[in-house]
Short mmCIF file of C-alpha atoms in Angstrom, two decimals:
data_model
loop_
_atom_site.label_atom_id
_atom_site.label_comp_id
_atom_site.label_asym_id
_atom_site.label_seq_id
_atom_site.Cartn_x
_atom_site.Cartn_y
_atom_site.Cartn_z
CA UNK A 300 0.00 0.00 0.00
CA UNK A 301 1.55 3.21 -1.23
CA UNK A 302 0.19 6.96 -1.51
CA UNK A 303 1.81 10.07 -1.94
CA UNK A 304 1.39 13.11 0.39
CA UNK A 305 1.61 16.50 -1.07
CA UNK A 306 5.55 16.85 0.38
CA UNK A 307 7.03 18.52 -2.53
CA UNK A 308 10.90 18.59 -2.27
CA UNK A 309 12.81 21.85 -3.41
CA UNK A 310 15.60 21.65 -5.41
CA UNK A 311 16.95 18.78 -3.87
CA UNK A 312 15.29 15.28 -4.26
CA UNK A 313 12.13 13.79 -4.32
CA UNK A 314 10.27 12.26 -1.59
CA UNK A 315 7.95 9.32 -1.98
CA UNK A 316 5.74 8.32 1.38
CA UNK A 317 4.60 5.13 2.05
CA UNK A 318 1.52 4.21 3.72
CA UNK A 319 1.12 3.12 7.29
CA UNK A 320 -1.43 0.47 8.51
CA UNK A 321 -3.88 1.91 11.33
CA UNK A 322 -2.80 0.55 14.80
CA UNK A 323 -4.97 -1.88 16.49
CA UNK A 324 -6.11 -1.55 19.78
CA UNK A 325 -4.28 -3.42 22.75
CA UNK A 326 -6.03 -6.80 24.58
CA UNK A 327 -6.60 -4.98 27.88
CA UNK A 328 -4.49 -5.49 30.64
CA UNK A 329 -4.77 -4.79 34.23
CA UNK A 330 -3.81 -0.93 34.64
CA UNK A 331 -3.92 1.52 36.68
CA UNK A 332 -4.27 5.18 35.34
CA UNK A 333 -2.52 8.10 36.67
CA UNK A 334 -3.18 11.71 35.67
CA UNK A 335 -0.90 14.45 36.17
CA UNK A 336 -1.57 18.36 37.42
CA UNK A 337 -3.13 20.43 34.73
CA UNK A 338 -0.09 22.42 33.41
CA UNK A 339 -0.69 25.46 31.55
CA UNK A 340 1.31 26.29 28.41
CA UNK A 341 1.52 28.85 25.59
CA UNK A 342 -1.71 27.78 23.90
CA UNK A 343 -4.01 26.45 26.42
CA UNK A 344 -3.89 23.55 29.34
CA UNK A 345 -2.29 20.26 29.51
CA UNK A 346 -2.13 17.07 31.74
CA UNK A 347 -0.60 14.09 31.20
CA UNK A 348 -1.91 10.19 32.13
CA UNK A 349 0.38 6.75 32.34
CA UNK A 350 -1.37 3.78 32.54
CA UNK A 351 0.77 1.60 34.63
CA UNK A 352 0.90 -2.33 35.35
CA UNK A 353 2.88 -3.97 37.74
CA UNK A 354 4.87 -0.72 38.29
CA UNK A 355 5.52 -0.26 34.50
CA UNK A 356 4.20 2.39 32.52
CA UNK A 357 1.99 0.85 29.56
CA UNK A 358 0.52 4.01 27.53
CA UNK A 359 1.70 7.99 28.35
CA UNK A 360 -1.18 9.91 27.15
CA UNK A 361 -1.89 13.90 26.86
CA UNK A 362 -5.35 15.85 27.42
CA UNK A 363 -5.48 19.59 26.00
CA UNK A 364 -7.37 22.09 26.77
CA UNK A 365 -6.43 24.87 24.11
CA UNK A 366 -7.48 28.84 24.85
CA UNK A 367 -8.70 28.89 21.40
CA UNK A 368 -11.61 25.95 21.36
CA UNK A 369 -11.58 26.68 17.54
CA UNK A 370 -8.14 24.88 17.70
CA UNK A 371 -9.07 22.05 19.27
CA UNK A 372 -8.50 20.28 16.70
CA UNK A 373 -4.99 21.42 15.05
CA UNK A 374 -4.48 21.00 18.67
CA UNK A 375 -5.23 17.22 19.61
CA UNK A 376 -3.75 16.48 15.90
CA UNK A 377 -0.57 18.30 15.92
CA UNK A 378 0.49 18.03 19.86
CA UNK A 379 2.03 14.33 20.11
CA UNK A 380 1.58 11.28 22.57
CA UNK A 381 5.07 11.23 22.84
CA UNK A 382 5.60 7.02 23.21
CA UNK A 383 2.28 6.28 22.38
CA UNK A 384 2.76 7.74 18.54
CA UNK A 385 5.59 5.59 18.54
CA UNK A 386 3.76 2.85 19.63
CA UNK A 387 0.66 4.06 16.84
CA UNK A 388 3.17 3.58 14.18
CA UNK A 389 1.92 0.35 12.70
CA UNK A 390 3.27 -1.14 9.84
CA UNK A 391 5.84 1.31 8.51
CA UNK A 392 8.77 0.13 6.67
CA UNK A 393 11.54 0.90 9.32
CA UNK A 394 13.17 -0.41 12.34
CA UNK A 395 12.54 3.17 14.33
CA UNK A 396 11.42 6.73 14.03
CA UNK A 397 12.93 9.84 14.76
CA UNK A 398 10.76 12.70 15.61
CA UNK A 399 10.73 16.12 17.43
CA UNK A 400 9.93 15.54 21.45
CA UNK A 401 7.79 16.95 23.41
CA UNK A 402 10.19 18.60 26.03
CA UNK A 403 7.90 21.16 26.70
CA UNK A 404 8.16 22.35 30.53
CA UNK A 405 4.25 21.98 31.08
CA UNK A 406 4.32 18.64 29.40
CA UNK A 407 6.87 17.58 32.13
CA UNK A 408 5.79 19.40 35.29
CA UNK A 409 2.75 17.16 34.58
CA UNK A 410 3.90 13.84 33.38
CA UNK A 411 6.62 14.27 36.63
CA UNK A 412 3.07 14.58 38.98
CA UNK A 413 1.85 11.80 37.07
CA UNK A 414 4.68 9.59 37.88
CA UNK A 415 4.62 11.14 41.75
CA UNK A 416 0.93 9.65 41.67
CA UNK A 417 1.92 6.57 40.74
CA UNK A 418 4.78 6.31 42.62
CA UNK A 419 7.31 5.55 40.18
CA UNK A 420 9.60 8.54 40.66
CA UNK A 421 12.97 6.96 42.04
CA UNK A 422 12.85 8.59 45.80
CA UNK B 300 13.17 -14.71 28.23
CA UNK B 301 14.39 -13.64 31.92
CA UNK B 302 13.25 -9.93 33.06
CA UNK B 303 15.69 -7.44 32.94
CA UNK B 304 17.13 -7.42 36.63
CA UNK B 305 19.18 -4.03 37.12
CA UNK B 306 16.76 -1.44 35.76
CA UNK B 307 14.60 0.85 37.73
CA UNK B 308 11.54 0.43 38.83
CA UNK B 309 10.16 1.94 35.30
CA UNK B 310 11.32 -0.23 33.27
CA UNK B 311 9.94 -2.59 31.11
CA UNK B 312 11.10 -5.21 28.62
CA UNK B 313 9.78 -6.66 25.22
CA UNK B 314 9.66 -9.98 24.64
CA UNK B 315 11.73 -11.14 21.92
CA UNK B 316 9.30 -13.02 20.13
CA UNK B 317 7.80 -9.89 18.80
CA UNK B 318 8.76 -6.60 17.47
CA UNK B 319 7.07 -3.89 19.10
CA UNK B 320 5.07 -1.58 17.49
CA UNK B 321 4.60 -3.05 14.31
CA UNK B 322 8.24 -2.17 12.97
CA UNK B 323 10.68 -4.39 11.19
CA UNK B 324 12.10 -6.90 13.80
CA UNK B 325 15.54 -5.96 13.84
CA UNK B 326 17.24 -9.74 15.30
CA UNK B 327 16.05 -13.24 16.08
CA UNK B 328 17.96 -13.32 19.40
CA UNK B 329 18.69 -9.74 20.42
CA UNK B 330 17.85 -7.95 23.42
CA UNK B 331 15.29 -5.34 23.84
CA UNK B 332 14.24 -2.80 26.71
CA UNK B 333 12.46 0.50 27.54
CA UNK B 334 13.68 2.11 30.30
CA UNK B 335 11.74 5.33 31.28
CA UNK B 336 14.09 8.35 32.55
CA UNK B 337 14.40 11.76 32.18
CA UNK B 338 10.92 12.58 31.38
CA UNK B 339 10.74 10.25 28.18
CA UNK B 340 11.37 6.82 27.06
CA UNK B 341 15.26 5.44 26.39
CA UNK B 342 14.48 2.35 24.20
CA UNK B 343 17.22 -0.15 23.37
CA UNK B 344 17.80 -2.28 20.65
CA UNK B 345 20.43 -4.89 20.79
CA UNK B 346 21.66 -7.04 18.51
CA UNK B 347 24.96 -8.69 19.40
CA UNK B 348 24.61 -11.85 21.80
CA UNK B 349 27.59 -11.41 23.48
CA UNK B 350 26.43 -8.48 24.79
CA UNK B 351 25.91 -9.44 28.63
CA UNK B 352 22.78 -7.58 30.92
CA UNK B 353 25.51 -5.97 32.57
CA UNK B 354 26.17 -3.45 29.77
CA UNK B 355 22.75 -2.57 29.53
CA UNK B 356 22.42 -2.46 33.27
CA UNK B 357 25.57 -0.06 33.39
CA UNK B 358 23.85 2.24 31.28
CA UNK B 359 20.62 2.05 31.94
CA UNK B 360 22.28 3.54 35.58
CA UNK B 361 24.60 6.22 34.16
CA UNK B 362 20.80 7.69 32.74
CA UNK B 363 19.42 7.54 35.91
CA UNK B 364 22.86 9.43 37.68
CA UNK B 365 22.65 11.94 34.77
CA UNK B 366 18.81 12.00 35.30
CA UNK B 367 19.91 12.99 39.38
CA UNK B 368 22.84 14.90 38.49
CA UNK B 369 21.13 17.41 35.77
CA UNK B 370 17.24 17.47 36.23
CA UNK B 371 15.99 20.93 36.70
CA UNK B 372 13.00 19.20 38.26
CA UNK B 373 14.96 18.07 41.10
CA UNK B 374 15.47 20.44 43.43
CA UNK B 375 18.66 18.83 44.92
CA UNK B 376 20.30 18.33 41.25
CA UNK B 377 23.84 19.77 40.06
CA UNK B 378 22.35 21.79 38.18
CA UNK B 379 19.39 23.43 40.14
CA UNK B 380 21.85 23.99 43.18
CA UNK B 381 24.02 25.93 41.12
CA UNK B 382 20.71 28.27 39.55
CA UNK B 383 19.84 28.62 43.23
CA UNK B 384 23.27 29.64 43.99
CA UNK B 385 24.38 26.58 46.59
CA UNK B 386 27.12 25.89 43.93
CA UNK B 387 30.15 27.04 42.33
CA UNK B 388 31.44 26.11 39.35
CA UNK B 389 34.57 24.75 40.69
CA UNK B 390 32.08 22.63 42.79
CA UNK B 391 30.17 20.82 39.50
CA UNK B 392 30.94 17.05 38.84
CA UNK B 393 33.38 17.28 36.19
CA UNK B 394 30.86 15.84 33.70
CA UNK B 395 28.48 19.12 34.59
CA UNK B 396 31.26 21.23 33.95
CA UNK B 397 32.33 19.61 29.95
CA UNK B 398 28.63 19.34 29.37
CA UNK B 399 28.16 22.57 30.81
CA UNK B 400 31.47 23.95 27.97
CA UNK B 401 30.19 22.02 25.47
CA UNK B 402 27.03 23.65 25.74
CA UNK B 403 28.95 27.00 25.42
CA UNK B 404 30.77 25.93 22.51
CA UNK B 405 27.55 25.09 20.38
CA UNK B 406 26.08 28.28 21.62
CA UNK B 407 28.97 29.78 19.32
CA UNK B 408 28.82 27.05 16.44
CA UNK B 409 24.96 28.32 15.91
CA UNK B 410 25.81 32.22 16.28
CA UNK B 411 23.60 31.86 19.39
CA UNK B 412 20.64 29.96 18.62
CA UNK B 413 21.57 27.35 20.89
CA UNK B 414 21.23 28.54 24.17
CA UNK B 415 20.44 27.40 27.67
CA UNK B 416 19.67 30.59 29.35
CA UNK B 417 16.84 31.04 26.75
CA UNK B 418 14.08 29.69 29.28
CA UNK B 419 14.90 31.77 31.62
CA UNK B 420 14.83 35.18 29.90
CA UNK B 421 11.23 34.38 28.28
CA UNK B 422 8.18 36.62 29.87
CA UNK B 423 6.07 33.39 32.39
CA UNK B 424 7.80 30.63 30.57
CA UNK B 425 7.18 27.65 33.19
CA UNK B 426 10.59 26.31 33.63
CA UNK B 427 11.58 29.38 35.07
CA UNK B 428 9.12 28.86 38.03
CA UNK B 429 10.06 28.00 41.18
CA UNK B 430 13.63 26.68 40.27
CA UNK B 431 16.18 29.65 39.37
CA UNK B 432 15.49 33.44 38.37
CA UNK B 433 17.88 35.49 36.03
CA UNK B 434 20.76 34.01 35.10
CA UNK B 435 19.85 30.20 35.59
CA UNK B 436 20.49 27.79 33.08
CA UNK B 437 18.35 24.63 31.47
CA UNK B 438 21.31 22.35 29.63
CA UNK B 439 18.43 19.61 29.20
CA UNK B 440 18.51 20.56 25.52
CA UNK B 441 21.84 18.90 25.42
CA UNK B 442 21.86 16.90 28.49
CA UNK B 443 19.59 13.81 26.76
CA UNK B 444 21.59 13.65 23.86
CA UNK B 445 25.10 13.58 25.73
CA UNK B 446 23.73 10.97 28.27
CA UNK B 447 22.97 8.44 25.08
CA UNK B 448 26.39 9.55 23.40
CA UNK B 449 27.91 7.74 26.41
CA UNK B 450 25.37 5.07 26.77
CA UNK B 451 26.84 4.22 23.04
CA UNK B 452 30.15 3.92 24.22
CA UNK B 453 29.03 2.05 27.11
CA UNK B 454 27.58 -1.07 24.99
CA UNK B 455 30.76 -0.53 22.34
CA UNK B 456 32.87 -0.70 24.85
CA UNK B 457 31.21 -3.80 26.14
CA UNK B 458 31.65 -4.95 22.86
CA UNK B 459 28.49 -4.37 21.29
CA UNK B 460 28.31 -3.38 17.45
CA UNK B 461 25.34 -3.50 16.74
CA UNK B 462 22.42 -1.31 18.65
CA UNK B 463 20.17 1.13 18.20
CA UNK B 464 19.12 3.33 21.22
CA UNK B 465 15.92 5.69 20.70
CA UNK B 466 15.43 8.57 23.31
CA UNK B 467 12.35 9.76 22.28
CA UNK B 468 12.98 10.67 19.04
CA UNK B 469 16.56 10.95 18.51
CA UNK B 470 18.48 8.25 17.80
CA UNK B 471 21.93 6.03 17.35
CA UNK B 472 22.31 3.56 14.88
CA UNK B 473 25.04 1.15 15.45
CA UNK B 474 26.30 -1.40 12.89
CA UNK B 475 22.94 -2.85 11.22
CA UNK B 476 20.24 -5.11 12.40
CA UNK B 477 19.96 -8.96 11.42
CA UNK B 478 18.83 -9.23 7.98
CA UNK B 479 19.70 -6.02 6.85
CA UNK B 480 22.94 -3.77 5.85
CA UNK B 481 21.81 -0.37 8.11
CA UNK B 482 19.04 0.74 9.94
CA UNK B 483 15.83 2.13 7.96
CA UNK B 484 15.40 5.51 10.16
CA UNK B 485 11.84 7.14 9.64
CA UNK B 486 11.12 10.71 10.12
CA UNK B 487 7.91 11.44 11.22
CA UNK B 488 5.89 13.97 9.13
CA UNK B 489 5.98 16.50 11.32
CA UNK B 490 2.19 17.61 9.79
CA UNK B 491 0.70 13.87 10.58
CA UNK B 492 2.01 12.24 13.04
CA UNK B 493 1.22 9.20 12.07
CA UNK B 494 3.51 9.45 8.96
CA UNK B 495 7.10 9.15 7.76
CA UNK B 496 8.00 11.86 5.80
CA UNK B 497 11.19 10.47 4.61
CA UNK B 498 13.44 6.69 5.41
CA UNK B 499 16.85 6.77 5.14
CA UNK B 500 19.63 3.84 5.95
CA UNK B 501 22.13 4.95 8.85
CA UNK B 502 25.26 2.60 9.94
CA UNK B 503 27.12 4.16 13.13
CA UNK B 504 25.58 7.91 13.00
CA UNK B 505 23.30 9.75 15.15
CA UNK B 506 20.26 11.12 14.33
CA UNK B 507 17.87 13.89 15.70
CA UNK B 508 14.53 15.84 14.83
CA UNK B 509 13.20 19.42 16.30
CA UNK B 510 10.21 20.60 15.24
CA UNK B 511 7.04 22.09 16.16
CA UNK B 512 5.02 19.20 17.77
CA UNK B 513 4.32 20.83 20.72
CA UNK B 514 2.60 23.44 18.60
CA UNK B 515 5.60 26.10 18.92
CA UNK B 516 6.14 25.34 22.76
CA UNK B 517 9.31 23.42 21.81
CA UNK B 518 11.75 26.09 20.48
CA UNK B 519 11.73 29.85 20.28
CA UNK B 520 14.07 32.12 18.97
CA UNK B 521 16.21 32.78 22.41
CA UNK B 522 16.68 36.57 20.78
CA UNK B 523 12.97 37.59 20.17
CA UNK B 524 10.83 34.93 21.85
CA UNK B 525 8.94 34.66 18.64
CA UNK B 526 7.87 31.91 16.96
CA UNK B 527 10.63 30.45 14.36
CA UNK B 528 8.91 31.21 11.29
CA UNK B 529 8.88 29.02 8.15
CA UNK B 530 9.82 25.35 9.61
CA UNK B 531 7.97 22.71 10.47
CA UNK B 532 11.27 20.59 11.68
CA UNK B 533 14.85 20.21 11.44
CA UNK B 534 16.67 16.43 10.96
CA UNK B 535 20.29 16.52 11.66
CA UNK B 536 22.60 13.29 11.44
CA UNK B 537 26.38 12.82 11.80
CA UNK B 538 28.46 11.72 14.70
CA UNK B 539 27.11 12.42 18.29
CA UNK B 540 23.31 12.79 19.03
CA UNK B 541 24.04 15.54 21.54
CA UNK B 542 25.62 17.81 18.96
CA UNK B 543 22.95 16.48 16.07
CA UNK B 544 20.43 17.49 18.56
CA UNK B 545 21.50 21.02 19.65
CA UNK B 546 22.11 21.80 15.75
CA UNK B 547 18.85 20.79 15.33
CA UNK B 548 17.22 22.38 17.84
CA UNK B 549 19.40 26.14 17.12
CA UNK B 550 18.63 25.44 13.15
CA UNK B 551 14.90 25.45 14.01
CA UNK B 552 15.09 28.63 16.12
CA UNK B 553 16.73 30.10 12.65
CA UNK B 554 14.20 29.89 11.06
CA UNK B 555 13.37 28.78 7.13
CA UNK B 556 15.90 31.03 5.68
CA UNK B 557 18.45 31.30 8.10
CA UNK B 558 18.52 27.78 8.55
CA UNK B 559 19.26 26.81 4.90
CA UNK B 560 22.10 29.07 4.72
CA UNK B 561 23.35 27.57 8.21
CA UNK B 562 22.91 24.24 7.75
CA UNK B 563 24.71 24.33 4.01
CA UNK B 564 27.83 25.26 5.88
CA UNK B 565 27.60 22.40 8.44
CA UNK B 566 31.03 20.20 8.65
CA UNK B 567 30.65 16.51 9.32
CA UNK B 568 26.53 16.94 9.84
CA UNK B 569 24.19 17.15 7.63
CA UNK B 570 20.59 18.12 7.28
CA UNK B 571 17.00 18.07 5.95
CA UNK B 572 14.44 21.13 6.86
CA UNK B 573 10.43 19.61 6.29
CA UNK B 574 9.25 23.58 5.51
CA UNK B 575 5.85 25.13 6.10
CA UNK B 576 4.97 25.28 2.28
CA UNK B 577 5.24 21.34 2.64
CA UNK B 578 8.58 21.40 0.76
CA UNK B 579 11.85 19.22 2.32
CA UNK B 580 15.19 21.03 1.67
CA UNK B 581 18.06 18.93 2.15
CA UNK B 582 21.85 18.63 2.05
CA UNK B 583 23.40 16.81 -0.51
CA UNK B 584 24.64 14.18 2.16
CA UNK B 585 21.76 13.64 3.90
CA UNK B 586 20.18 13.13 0.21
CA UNK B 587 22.57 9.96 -0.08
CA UNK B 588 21.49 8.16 2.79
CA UNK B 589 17.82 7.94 1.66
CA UNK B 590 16.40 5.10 1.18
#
């Protein structure tokens, strides 16, 4: 399965894309979900949730609350799940991905309650 | 398969049998494992069978010491004693105080893009809260990326050749997986996440993408606090992640235009730029390692 996004390549090259298989969801497990403080950031609110089993985290996941509802949506598409988009990655041709992290400090402040929660920061 | 027994209380391990994730299994007998520090996700991928747990477990606790040694979100780190003033710099752990050079050094190498008392000067940015005023520092920028530079040369020198390590998003490829002559590398499309913008094959180089995922709260330009205008991410690859990373990060900052011109001149790195128009500029040596 192959398509072509509209990435045009200046001067340079030429990019072809190949297409990824939707991911499937996971058998359920026994977890626990932890949510982290609501952070605030440049465009809106944030907190972060780990699922956790037998003290290991299963799925990091991100809620946003954007200032601007009419983003919303350029909002819950563009702002990543950090592991889980790894994890959402089905099918591509490649042994691993690299991609811009989400470092930002809200993003953190919360994940690090999150973990607190769950008490899986080392003491 | 046995558990991992040295890691942290985060950790967790993949079974063998499977790849995770859906992506190319990369050996039948290898040895994988997540370990969760620093805010994000160090996976490991590796290859050689000689390679004894007590490698990984060596550097799976070097993160967590760097993790101790560097946080800004502890409050008894290096690195946030010496923001509140409790240290001096002839106090530092030697490794804070190269890290802390090196981190000097690339602030000159991108004419002052890269720069880790950029948090601190921006009007109610939130790492500034709480944890140093004027005049502290945030090295995390470079801190991941120099942590995995020496987690490589842990496993090498353990006699591992070839591994991949992943922290979040910026990678090393060492040697090649089972199967194959190099490691297929995506780059996600910085517009869908759920896409590769481009592959390319990478033997013993580092690898590592900035962009604006976090919907511009990533990276701003340390000299107007603005937005970097034109980009949508930066890829560097070349020898060390921690220097691929802090080129990438500074080339983003740039901006479209400055960025090209930078990143032309780059010695020993090279780059692609994924632009807002949806065009990819890239150097002619990056260019030869796509796939």
């Amino acid at each position: 399965m192959n398509k072509s996004l509209p990435l045009a390549v200046v001067a340079l090259g030429a990019v072809t894309v190949a297409g990824g298989v939707p991911a499937t969801a996971a058998a359920a497990t026994k977890t626990t979900k932890y949510t982290g403080a609501k952070e605030t950031y440049k465009y809106g609110s944030l907190s972060v949730s780990i699922e956790v089993a037998n003290k290991k985290i299963k799925e990091i996941s991100t809620s946003y609350t954007p200032n601007d509802p009419r983003s919303a949506q350029i909002d819950s598409e563009a702002l990543p799940q950090l592991y889980t988009e790894a994890m959402k990655l089905q099918g591509w041709d490649v042994h691993t991905i690299s991609s811009a992290s989400f470092t930002s400090a809200a993003f953190r402040k919360s994940l690090y309650s999150a973990l607190g929660h769950a008490d899986l920061l080392k003491k | 398969m046995t558990l991992f027994p040295g890691a942290g209380p985060n950790s967790s391990q993949t079974p063998l049998s499977r790849a995770p994730s859906g992506f190319l299994p990369t050996s039948r007998n290898g040895l994988r494992h997540v370990e969760h520090v620093m805010g994000m996700p160090v996976m490991f991928d590796i290859c050689d069978l000689e390679l004894g747990l007590p490698a990984l477990s060596a550097a799976v606790d070097w993160l967590h010491w760097v993790d101790a040694t560097f946080s800004t979100y502890r409050s008894d780190s290096q690195i946030s004693r010496l923001n509140r003033g409790e240290m001096t710099a002839s106090e530092l752990h030697p490794d804070v105080t190269a890290v802390l050079e090196r981190c000097a050094e690339l602030h000159q190498e991108t004419d002052g893009y890269f720069d880790i008392a950029a948090p601190y000067r921006r009007d109610g940015s939130a790492p500034a809260a709480g944890r140093g005023g004027p005049g502290s520092i945030e090295p995390s920028g470079l801190v991941k990326g120099w942590a995995v530079d020496r987690v490589v040369r842990i496993l090498r020198e353990a006699g591992a050749a070839n591994f991949m390590v992943n922290a979040s998003g910026d990678i090393y490829a060492a040697g090649h997986p089972d199967g194959a002559s190099a490691w297929r590398v995506g780059i996600q499309d910085p517009r869908l996440s759920n896409e590769v913008a481009l592959t390319l094959a990478l033997r013993d180089a580092a690898i590592a993408t900035s962009g604006v995922q976090a919907r511009g709260d990533h990276i701003a330009d340390p000299f107007d606090n603005r937005q970097p205008m034109g980009l949508l991410s930066v890829t560097i690859t070349g020898e060390d992640i921690a220097t691929a990373d802090a080129y990438a990060t500074a080339a983003f900052a740039m901006g479209a235009q400055r960025a090209a011109e930078w990143c032309a001149g780059l010695n020993g790195y090279d780059a692609a730029l994924i632009r807002e128009d949806n065009t990819v500029m890239m150097t002619a040596g990056f260019r030869a390692l796509r796939v």
